[in-house]
């Protein structure tokens, strides 16, 4: 089984909402910073949001005030609630884990990606 299992992508109209989910094993989840990244063709993968085991959250500038990341420690799952979606949010969204080492977080696992398409 893949370390990360994503779900929740799809097609939504501008102004709509979607929620992405990413589940992993407990041993990975409890020590990892969980994050969501997104990528469109020809562009670099960019941070959408991340949340540490202690609950510290970071958002990309383009999604602040519209997206909310959260983690359910009982379900080993991280969520990304996306509201007020616009066409620029169309991308493949990837779940990510990162492990803390010597003062920084380093990427460890990536999900398979889930497509989010915002279109009328």
C-alpha positions in Angstrom: 0.0 0.0 0.0 1.2 3.5 -0.9 2.3 5.5 2.1 -0.2 8.3 1.2 -3.8 7.8 -0.1 -5.4 11.0 -1.4 -9.1 11.6 -2.3 -11.5 14.4 -2.9 -10.5 16.0 -6.2 -12.9 16.7 -9.0 -14.6 19.4 -11.1 -16.2 22.4 -9.4 -17.5 25.7 -10.6 -15.8 29.0 -9.8 -16.8 30.1 -6.3 -17.4 26.5 -5.2 -15.7 24.3 -2.6 -13.9 21.0 -2.4 -12.2 19.1 0.4 -9.2 17.0 -0.1 -8.2 14.2 2.2 -4.9 12.4 2.7 -4.5 9.4 4.9 -1.3 7.7 6.0 -0.1 5.3 8.6 0.1 6.3 12.2 3.8 5.9 12.4 4.3 8.4 9.6 1.6 10.7 10.6 2.5 11.4 14.2 6.0 12.6 13.4 5.5 14.3 10.0 4.7 17.7 8.9 1.8 17.2 6.5 1.4 19.4 3.5 -0.4 20.0 0.2 1.3 21.1 -2.9 0.0 21.8 -6.4 1.4 21.8 -9.9 0.2 22.8 -13.3 1.9 21.9 -16.6 5.1 23.9 -17.2 5.2 25.2 -13.6 7.1 24.2 -10.5 5.3 22.5 -7.7 4.2 25.1 -5.2 3.2 24.9 -1.5 -0.5 25.3 -0.8 -0.5 24.6 2.9 1.3 22.7 5.6 0.7 21.7 9.2 3.2 20.4 11.8 2.5 17.7 14.4 2.2 20.5 16.9 -0.4 22.4 14.8 1.7 25.1 13.3 0.3 26.1 9.9 1.7 27.8 6.8 -0.2 28.8 3.7 0.8 29.8 0.3 0.0 33.5 -0.4 -2.5 32.7 -3.2 -4.7 30.6 -0.9 -4.7 32.6 2.3 -8.1 33.3 3.6 -9.7 30.7 1.2 -8.1 27.4 2.1 -7.9 25.7 5.5 -5.6 22.8 6.4 -6.3 20.6 9.3 -5.2 17.2 10.7 -7.2 14.5 12.5 -4.7 12.7 14.7 -7.2 9.9 15.4 -7.7 9.1 11.7 -4.1 9.8 10.6 -5.6 12.1 8.0 -4.9 15.6 6.8 -7.6 17.7 5.1 -7.5 20.7 2.8 -10.8 22.6 2.7 -10.9 24.8 -0.4 -13.4 27.6 -0.6 -14.0 30.3 -3.1 -12.2 28.4 -5.8 -11.2 30.1 -8.9 -9.8 28.9 -12.3 -6.3 29.7 -11.1 -6.7 26.9 -8.5 -6.9 24.3 -11.2 -4.0 21.9 -10.7 -2.9 18.5 -9.6 -2.8 18.5 -5.8 -0.2 16.4 -4.0 -0.1 15.4 -0.4 3.3 15.4 1.2 5.0 14.4 4.4 8.1 15.9 5.7 10.3 14.9 8.5 12.1 17.2 10.9 15.9 16.9 11.1 18.5 19.3 12.3 16.3 22.4 12.3 14.4 21.9 9.1 11.8 19.7 7.5 12.7 17.5 4.6 10.2 15.9 2.1 9.8 12.2 2.6 6.7 10.9 0.8 4.4 12.1 -1.9 0.9 11.1 -2.8 -0.2 10.1 -6.3 -1.9 13.4 -6.9 -5.5 14.3 -7.3 -6.8 16.6 -10.1 -8.8 19.7 -9.1 -10.5 21.5 -12.0 -12.3 24.8 -11.5 -14.4 25.6 -14.6 -17.8 26.8 -15.5 
